[in-house]
Each structure stands twice: as structure tokens, then as C-alpha cells.
Amino acid sequence: MRIPAALALDALRPLRPSPAARAWKELDLDALRHNAQVLSSRLAPGCKLMAVVKADGYGHGAAAVARCLQKSGVHAFAVACLSEGIALRRAGIRGLILILGYTPPEEAPLLRRWRLTQTVADENHGAALNAAGIPLRVHLALDTGMRRLGVPAEDTAALARLYGMKRLRIGGVFSHLCVSDSPEQPAQDYTQGQLARFTRAVDWLRDNGYDPGAIHIQASGGILRLPPQPCAYARAGIALYGVGSEGAADALEAGLRPVLSLRARVACVRRLRPGEAAGYGLAFRAERDTLLAVLSIGYADGVPRELAQNGGRVLLRGQSCPMAGRMCMDQLLADVTDVPGVRAGDIATLIGRDGALAIRAEETARRCGTISNELLSRLGPRVGQVVR
Ligand SMILES: *Cc1c(COP(=O)(O)O)cnc(C)c1O
């Protein structure tokens, strides 16, 4: 049978669009490895990095991030929930995967099947997991003052009861610091109080013949601002991605490098005469002869809509251009009047470097009244991914 030539040619064409066809994040894995190295060097001897890759690796792509780190010697990972843990195993991640959030006891068979380690959120949760009747690997969360998850650190009776639950394989005990990223004295005092409560609980366990296993308490703030702690792990999230939550100061001072850039294509360029307006609500009005570039990215891609009204900028051909008018769901406008030669297909940078200029995630987050963690973790699934 003869195959028509057109069909045969079709079969040779790529099936999927290029990830850089419209809007995409670009991952700099050298920067990721560098950051892991910098953070590891700040830990006590024997203390290992636990890479926090929840929320799809803070929007960076959990599988790509975890695979890269696994190759460079990281063997412990943390996620927020069961589905994220399973996705990591499916991506070929071995070693410890700790689920930091709640998993209902009905899901115990999946925890076991995928060799995931579950956080015990409180005594009730521990009892319910134990009652599932399946041996489970768990780490106990201790509440040392955040008042989120965890058994109250002083409640030694509850700790003893949890150690008596036969199905729970307690491989670690941890807590979370809630103001460790703050330079203010009251916050530092609070952190010292949390550390002391944690140490007291761990000492009580050891003194009473209960093995706490791998202990851990520092997250990014704690790694960057506290002296090395005598722990088995430090859980690094945002710092691993080379950015600070609220500002860039800590990340810059530590020599961390941003891993993610966010880019989008120019769809077309429009010419407006003075007095002409553009976009929803005609919110942009030209005061001079104006060139507007239409960029192929919008709020449905996770870029906060208010960015366009709050002084948001993009880089094009190495120059900084203001966003114009209201952001749309799938597009946004940028005023490129002062940048010669912008045309369809050009690449605009929303986060990252273009020539001598760079836009940092912290700066964009601040313009939108949020932190870089939220900005990055909300980048949507429609955004492609390119690994460098
Ligand atoms: C998210 C999270 C982390 C990581 O925090 P960063 O500040 O991003 O480093 C660590 N531990 C727990 C329990 C978390 O929920």
C-alpha cells in the first residue's frame, strides 16, 4: 500500500510545540547546583540538605529540579502532599521523600507502596495512621511556636504515646521556625525560644530511650541567618532557587543565583497616535506617537494582573520597557516606543536577565504586594519549560 506523500511528511513533523513557542520559564541548572553547594557549605558537618520541591518546585518544575539535585548528591526531598511525592518517585527520585503536609489515613497504602515518609501532624493523626494497620515511615512534627502542624514540643506524654504506636516507624523529628528570616530582635528571641524547645524535646526523647532519628529544624531563613545546627537535615526551599522571600538581600549576600527566568514572545507591534487608547477599559492612553508590543503571556499564566498597573516592566532587546494598560488573561502590552526594532517573535523577559539588565522575582513580587514564593509557585501549567 502506498502512503500519500503529504501524510508521510506529516509524520516527520514534531508532535508538540516548542516549549519556547509562546511563554516559558528557563531553568539555569548551574545556578541550582551552585545554590545547593553554597547552602550545604553553611551546614554543620554531617548535616545534609533536604531539598524542598513542593508546589512543583516553587514553580520551577519539581521533577527537573529534583533530578538535577539527585545527580549532584542530594538524597532527601520534601513535598507538600501525597500526589507530589508520587510524582517525584515516578520521575525516578530515590531516597527520602518527606510529605510535609497532612495525608488522610485512608491513603496509607499509597504511602507504603511509594515508600514515602509522612509527617505526623498531631497525636490524633498519628493514632489514625497507626490504626490503618500498615507499617509506615513517619517523621514527627513538633510545634515549637508556629502553631501550625505538630505535637506540642512540651507534651512528653503525647510523644511517649506516639512512640508506643507499633505501625509508626519514626525516622525523624522536626519543627519549623516561623520568624527566622527576620533581623528584628524580638523575632530572633522567638527563634531562640523555638530552638530551645526543640532541643529540650529531642533531649527528653534520647534520655528516655526513644530514638528521634533524623532531626531537622532549619528552612531557608534558618540556614541563612542561624549558625550551623546539630541536625541531620536542613530543609531548603526558596533559597535553593536563589531568591529571597521578601527581598533579595539575604540571597545576594550569600551569593545565591536565581534559577528561573520567565520569558514570552512578542506577538505583534502596534502604532498609536497621541490620544489613542488601548486594551481593556482603554486603560492605556498614548501621549505621544507610541509603539506597543503585545506579549504572549497574561494572568492565566500566573503573572499577577495588578503588575501591569503597579509599575511592572519587561526587558526587550536589552532595554527596560513599562507594561501598559490592563493585563489580559493571555496577553499583556508593553510600551516599546524607545526600543528600536522590536518585532513579532522577539523574546521579552519578565523575570531574569537580558544583556546588562535584570528583573528579580523579589522586585516583581513586591510590586504585587506578595512574596517571591507565591509569585513563582503560581506560574501556570501553560508556561513551557526550557532547561539550560
Ligand atoms: C515550605 C517549607 C519549608 C521550606 O521553606 P523555605 O523558607 O522555602 O526554605 C521547610 N519546612 C517546612 C515545614 C515547610 O512547610
Coordinates of C-alpha atoms and ligand atoms in Angstrom, one line a residue:
M1 CA 0.0 0.0 0.0
R2 CA 1.3 3.5 -0.8
I3 CA 1.3 6.2 1.8
P4 CA 0.3 9.6 0.4
A5 CA 3.4 11.9 0.4
A6 CA 1.7 14.6 2.5
L7 CA 0.8 12.1 5.2
A8 CA 4.4 10.7 5.3
L9 CA 5.7 14.2 5.6
D10 CA 3.3 15.0 8.4
A11 CA 4.6 12.0 10.4
L12 CA 8.1 13.6 10.4
R13 CA 6.9 16.9 11.8
P14 CA 7.3 17.4 15.6
L15 CA 4.2 16.5 17.5
R16 CA 4.4 19.1 20.2
P17 CA 5.1 22.8 20.0
S18 CA 8.4 24.0 21.2
P19 CA 8.3 24.9 24.9
A20 CA 9.6 28.3 23.9
A21 CA 6.7 28.9 21.4
R22 CA 4.8 31.4 23.5
A23 CA 5.7 31.9 27.1
W24 CA 8.2 29.8 29.1
K25 CA 10.4 29.5 32.2
E26 CA 14.1 28.9 31.7
L27 CA 15.9 26.9 34.3
D28 CA 19.6 27.6 35.0
L29 CA 20.7 24.2 36.5
D30 CA 24.2 25.5 37.0
A31 CA 22.7 28.1 39.4
L32 CA 20.7 25.4 41.1
R33 CA 23.8 23.3 41.7
H34 CA 25.7 26.4 42.8
N35 CA 23.0 27.3 45.4
A36 CA 22.8 23.7 46.7
Q37 CA 26.6 23.8 47.2
V38 CA 26.5 27.3 48.9
L39 CA 23.7 26.2 51.3
S40 CA 25.4 22.8 52.1
S41 CA 28.6 24.7 53.0
R42 CA 26.7 26.6 55.7
L43 CA 25.6 23.4 57.4
A44 CA 27.2 21.6 60.3
P45 CA 29.3 18.6 59.5
G46 CA 27.0 15.6 58.9
C47 CA 24.0 17.8 58.3
K48 CA 22.6 17.3 54.8
L49 CA 20.4 19.4 52.6
M50 CA 16.8 18.3 52.2
A51 CA 15.6 20.0 49.0
V52 CA 12.0 21.3 49.4
V53 CA 10.3 20.9 46.0
K54 CA 6.7 21.3 47.0
A55 CA 4.3 23.3 44.8
D56 CA 6.1 21.9 41.7
G57 CA 9.5 23.0 43.0
Y58 CA 8.2 26.6 43.8
G59 CA 7.1 26.7 40.1
H60 CA 10.4 25.6 38.7
G61 CA 9.3 22.1 37.9
A62 CA 9.8 19.6 40.8
A63 CA 11.0 16.7 38.6
A64 CA 13.7 18.7 36.7
V65 CA 14.9 20.3 40.0
A66 CA 14.9 17.0 42.0
R67 CA 16.6 15.0 39.2
C68 CA 19.4 17.7 38.9
L69 CA 19.9 17.7 42.7
Q70 CA 19.9 13.9 42.9
K71 CA 22.7 13.8 40.4
S72 CA 24.7 16.2 42.4
G73 CA 24.4 14.2 45.6
V74 CA 21.2 15.4 47.3
H75 CA 19.3 12.4 48.6
A76 CA 16.4 13.9 50.7
F77 CA 13.4 15.8 49.3
A78 CA 10.3 17.3 50.8
V79 CA 6.9 17.9 49.2
A80 CA 3.6 19.2 50.5
C81 CA 1.3 16.3 49.7
L82 CA 0.9 12.7 48.6
S83 CA 0.4 13.4 44.9
E84 CA 3.6 15.4 44.8
G85 CA 5.5 12.6 46.5
I86 CA 4.2 10.0 44.0
A87 CA 5.1 12.3 41.1
L88 CA 8.7 12.5 42.3
R89 CA 9.0 8.7 42.6
R90 CA 7.6 8.4 39.1
A91 CA 10.3 10.9 38.0
G92 CA 12.9 8.4 39.3
I93 CA 13.7 10.1 42.6
R94 CA 15.1 7.7 45.2
G95 CA 16.0 8.3 48.9
L96 CA 13.9 10.1 51.5
I97 CA 10.8 11.9 50.3
L98 CA 9.1 13.6 53.2
I99 CA 5.5 14.8 52.9
L100 CA 5.3 17.9 55.0
G101 CA 1.5 18.2 55.0
Y102 CA -1.5 16.2 56.0
T103 CA -2.3 12.9 54.4
P104 CA -5.6 11.2 55.4
P105 CA -5.1 7.7 56.9
E106 CA -7.2 6.1 54.0
E107 CA -4.2 6.8 51.8
A108 CA -1.8 4.8 53.9
P109 CA -1.4 2.0 51.3
L110 CA -0.1 4.6 48.8
L111 CA 2.4 6.0 51.3
R112 CA 3.7 2.5 51.7
R113 CA 3.6 1.5 48.0
W114 CA 5.6 4.6 47.0
R115 CA 8.0 4.5 50.1
L116 CA 7.0 8.0 51.1
T117 CA 7.6 9.3 54.6
Q118 CA 4.6 11.0 56.2
T119 CA 4.7 13.9 58.6
V120 CA 2.6 13.2 61.8
A121 CA 0.6 16.4 62.2
D122 CA -0.5 15.8 65.8
E123 CA -1.3 12.9 68.1
N124 CA -4.7 12.2 66.5
H125 CA -3.1 12.0 63.1
G126 CA -0.5 9.6 64.4
A127 CA -3.2 7.4 66.0
A128 CA -5.2 7.4 62.8
L129 CA -2.2 6.4 60.7
N130 CA -1.3 3.7 63.2
A131 CA -4.8 2.4 63.0
A132 CA -4.5 2.0 59.2
G133 CA -2.7 -1.2 60.1
I134 CA 0.2 -0.8 57.7
P135 CA 3.8 -0.1 58.8
L136 CA 4.5 3.5 57.8
R137 CA 7.6 5.6 57.7
V138 CA 7.0 8.9 59.5
H139 CA 8.7 11.9 60.9
L140 CA 7.1 13.6 63.9
A141 CA 6.4 17.3 63.6
L142 CA 6.9 19.2 66.9
D143 CA 5.1 22.5 67.4
T144 CA 7.7 24.8 69.0
G145 CA 5.7 28.0 68.5
M146 CA 4.4 28.3 64.9
R147 CA 1.1 26.8 65.9
R148 CA 0.6 25.1 62.6
L149 CA 1.3 21.3 62.4
G150 CA 2.9 19.4 65.2
V151 CA 2.7 17.8 68.6
P152 CA 3.3 20.5 71.3
A153 CA 7.0 20.1 72.0
E154 CA 6.4 20.1 75.8
D155 CA 3.9 17.3 75.6
T156 CA 6.2 14.5 76.5
A157 CA 3.2 12.2 77.4
A158 CA 1.9 12.5 73.8
L159 CA 5.4 11.8 72.5
A160 CA 5.7 8.7 74.6
R161 CA 2.2 7.5 73.3
L162 CA 3.3 8.1 69.7
Y163 CA 6.5 6.1 70.2
G164 CA 4.2 3.3 71.5
M165 CA 2.3 3.1 68.2
K166 CA 3.6 -0.1 66.7
R167 CA 2.9 0.7 63.0
L168 CA 4.7 4.1 63.0
R169 CA 8.3 3.8 62.0
I170 CA 9.5 7.1 63.4
G171 CA 12.6 8.0 61.4
G172 CA 12.8 11.7 62.3
V173 CA 11.6 14.5 64.5
F174 CA 11.4 18.1 63.2
S175 CA 10.0 21.5 63.7
H176 CA 9.5 24.7 61.7
L177 CA 10.7 28.2 62.5
C178 CA 8.2 31.0 61.7
V179 CA 10.3 34.2 62.1
S180 CA 13.8 33.0 61.5
D181 CA 14.1 35.2 58.3
S182 CA 13.6 38.4 60.3
P183 CA 16.5 40.5 61.6
E184 CA 14.4 42.1 64.3
Q185 CA 15.4 41.4 67.9
P186 CA 12.0 40.1 69.1
A187 CA 11.9 37.7 66.2
Q188 CA 15.4 36.4 66.9
D189 CA 14.5 35.9 70.5
Y190 CA 11.4 34.0 69.4
T191 CA 13.6 31.8 67.2
Q192 CA 15.9 31.1 70.1
G193 CA 12.9 30.0 72.1
Q194 CA 11.8 27.6 69.3
L195 CA 15.3 26.2 69.1
A196 CA 15.4 25.6 72.9
R197 CA 12.0 23.9 72.9
F198 CA 13.1 21.7 70.1
T199 CA 16.4 20.7 71.8
R200 CA 14.6 20.0 75.1
A201 CA 12.1 17.7 73.4
V202 CA 14.8 15.9 71.5
D203 CA 16.9 15.5 74.6
W204 CA 13.9 14.2 76.5
L205 CA 13.4 11.6 73.8
R206 CA 17.0 10.5 73.9
D207 CA 17.1 10.5 77.7
N208 CA 14.0 8.2 77.8
G209 CA 15.2 5.7 75.3
Y210 CA 13.2 6.9 72.3
D211 CA 15.3 7.3 69.1
P212 CA 14.4 10.7 67.5
G213 CA 16.2 9.5 64.3
A214 CA 17.0 12.3 61.8
I215 CA 16.2 15.7 63.4
H216 CA 15.7 19.0 61.4
I217 CA 14.5 22.5 62.1
Q218 CA 16.1 25.0 59.7
A219 CA 14.4 26.1 56.5
S220 CA 16.0 28.8 54.2
G221 CA 15.7 31.6 56.8
G222 CA 17.3 29.4 59.4
I223 CA 20.1 28.3 57.1
L224 CA 21.0 31.8 56.1
R225 CA 20.6 33.5 59.5
L226 CA 21.5 30.9 62.2
P227 CA 24.8 29.3 63.0
P228 CA 25.0 25.6 61.9
Q229 CA 22.6 23.5 63.9
P230 CA 23.4 19.9 65.2
C231 CA 20.8 18.3 62.9
A232 CA 20.7 15.6 60.3
Y233 CA 19.0 17.8 57.7
A234 CA 18.2 21.4 56.8
R235 CA 15.1 21.9 54.6
A236 CA 15.9 24.4 51.9
G237 CA 13.2 25.8 49.7
I238 CA 13.2 29.3 48.4
A239 CA 17.0 29.8 48.9
L240 CA 17.7 26.8 46.7
Y241 CA 16.0 28.7 43.9
G242 CA 18.4 31.6 44.5
V243 CA 15.8 34.2 45.7
G244 CA 14.6 35.6 49.0
S245 CA 11.0 35.6 50.1
E246 CA 10.6 39.3 50.8
G247 CA 13.8 40.9 49.5
A248 CA 16.9 39.9 47.7
A249 CA 19.4 41.0 50.4
D250 CA 19.9 37.6 52.1
A251 CA 20.2 35.7 48.8
L252 CA 22.6 38.3 47.4
E253 CA 24.7 38.3 50.5
A254 CA 25.0 34.5 50.5
G255 CA 26.0 34.6 46.8
L256 CA 22.9 32.6 45.7
R257 CA 21.9 32.9 42.0
P258 CA 18.3 33.0 40.6
V259 CA 17.4 29.7 38.9
L260 CA 14.4 30.8 37.0
S261 CA 13.8 33.3 34.2
L262 CA 10.4 34.0 32.7
R263 CA 10.1 34.9 29.0
A264 CA 7.4 35.5 26.4
R265 CA 7.2 36.1 22.7
V266 CA 6.2 39.4 21.1
A267 CA 3.0 38.6 19.0
C268 CA 2.9 41.9 17.2
V269 CA 3.7 45.6 17.5
R270 CA 1.0 48.3 17.2
R271 CA 1.4 52.0 16.4
L272 CA -0.8 54.5 18.4
R273 CA -1.1 58.2 17.7
P274 CA -1.3 60.7 20.5
G275 CA -4.7 60.5 22.2
E276 CA -5.4 56.9 21.1
A277 CA -6.1 54.3 23.7
A278 CA -5.5 50.6 24.0
G279 CA -6.6 47.5 25.9
Y280 CA -9.5 46.6 28.3
G281 CA -11.1 49.7 29.7
L282 CA -8.9 51.7 27.3
A283 CA -6.7 52.0 30.4
F284 CA -3.6 53.0 28.4
R285 CA -3.7 56.3 26.5
A286 CA -0.9 57.4 24.3
E287 CA 0.6 60.8 25.0
R288 CA 3.0 60.7 22.0
D289 CA 3.5 58.5 18.9
T290 CA 3.7 55.2 20.7
L291 CA 4.7 51.6 19.8
L292 CA 3.0 48.9 21.9
A293 CA 4.3 45.4 21.8
V294 CA 1.7 42.7 22.5
L295 CA 3.3 39.9 24.6
S296 CA 2.1 36.3 24.7
I297 CA 1.7 36.0 28.4
G298 CA -1.0 37.0 30.8
Y299 CA -2.6 36.5 34.2
A300 CA -3.7 33.0 33.3
D301 CA 0.0 32.1 33.1
G302 CA 0.4 33.2 36.8
V303 CA 1.6 36.7 36.3
P304 CA -0.3 38.8 38.8
R305 CA -2.8 41.0 36.9
E306 CA -2.0 44.1 39.1
L307 CA 1.6 44.0 38.0
A308 CA 0.8 46.0 34.8
Q309 CA -0.8 48.8 36.9
N310 CA 1.9 48.7 39.6
G311 CA 4.8 49.8 37.5
G312 CA 5.7 46.3 36.1
R313 CA 8.3 46.3 33.4
V314 CA 9.7 43.8 30.8
L315 CA 13.1 43.6 29.1
L316 CA 13.3 43.7 25.4
R317 CA 16.4 43.9 23.3
G318 CA 18.3 44.6 26.4
Q319 CA 16.2 47.6 27.4
S320 CA 13.6 48.1 30.1
C321 CA 10.0 48.9 28.9
P322 CA 6.9 49.7 31.1
M323 CA 3.9 47.5 30.9
A324 CA 0.9 49.4 29.5
G325 CA -2.8 49.3 30.3
R326 CA -4.5 46.3 31.9
M327 CA -3.1 42.9 31.7
C328 CA -5.3 40.4 29.9
M329 CA -5.8 36.7 30.6
D330 CA -3.4 35.6 27.8
Q331 CA -1.6 38.8 26.7
L332 CA -0.1 42.0 28.0
L333 CA 1.0 45.2 26.4
A334 CA 4.4 46.9 26.8
D335 CA 5.4 50.4 25.6
V336 CA 8.4 49.8 23.3
T337 CA 8.4 53.3 21.8
D338 CA 12.0 53.8 22.9
V339 CA 13.4 50.5 21.8
P340 CA 14.2 50.4 18.2
G341 CA 13.4 47.3 16.0
V342 CA 11.1 45.3 18.3
R343 CA 9.1 42.9 16.1
A344 CA 7.0 39.7 16.2
G345 CA 8.9 36.7 17.6
D346 CA 11.2 38.8 19.8
I347 CA 11.7 37.4 23.3
A348 CA 10.7 39.5 26.2
T349 CA 11.9 38.9 29.8
L350 CA 9.6 39.3 32.7
I351 CA 11.9 37.7 35.3
G352 CA 15.6 37.2 34.6
R353 CA 18.5 38.8 32.7
D354 CA 18.6 40.3 29.2
G355 CA 22.0 41.8 28.4
A356 CA 23.1 44.2 31.2
L357 CA 19.7 44.4 32.8
A358 CA 17.8 42.0 35.0
I359 CA 14.4 41.9 36.8
R360 CA 14.4 39.9 40.0
A361 CA 11.4 37.9 41.3
E362 CA 11.6 39.7 44.6
E363 CA 11.1 43.0 42.8
T364 CA 8.1 41.8 40.9
A365 CA 6.6 40.2 44.0
R366 CA 6.9 43.4 45.9
R367 CA 5.1 45.4 43.2
C368 CA 2.2 42.9 43.6
G369 CA 2.1 43.0 47.4
T370 CA 3.3 39.4 47.8
I371 CA 6.4 37.3 48.3
S372 CA 8.5 35.6 45.6
N373 CA 7.4 32.2 46.9
E374 CA 3.8 33.0 45.9
L375 CA 4.7 34.6 42.6
L376 CA 6.9 31.7 41.5
S377 CA 4.7 28.9 42.7
R378 CA 1.7 30.3 40.9
L379 CA 3.3 30.2 37.4
G380 CA 0.8 28.2 35.5
P381 CA 1.0 24.8 33.6
R382 CA 0.6 26.6 30.3
V383 CA 4.0 28.1 30.7
G384 CA 6.6 26.0 28.9
Q385 CA 9.9 25.0 30.4
V386 CA 13.4 25.1 28.9
V387 CA 16.3 23.7 30.8
R388 CA 19.8 25.3 30.3
Ligands
LIG1 C1 7.8 25.2 52.8 C2 8.6 24.6 54.0 C3 10.0 24.6 54.0 C4 10.8 25.4 53.1 O1 10.8 26.7 53.4 P1 11.7 27.8 52.7 O2 11.5 29.0 53.5 O3 11.1 28.0 51.3 O4 13.1 27.3 52.7 C5 10.6 23.9 55.1 N1 9.9 23.3 56.0 C6 8.5 23.3 56.0 C7 7.8 22.5 57.1 C8 7.8 23.9 55.0 O5 6.5 23.9 55.0

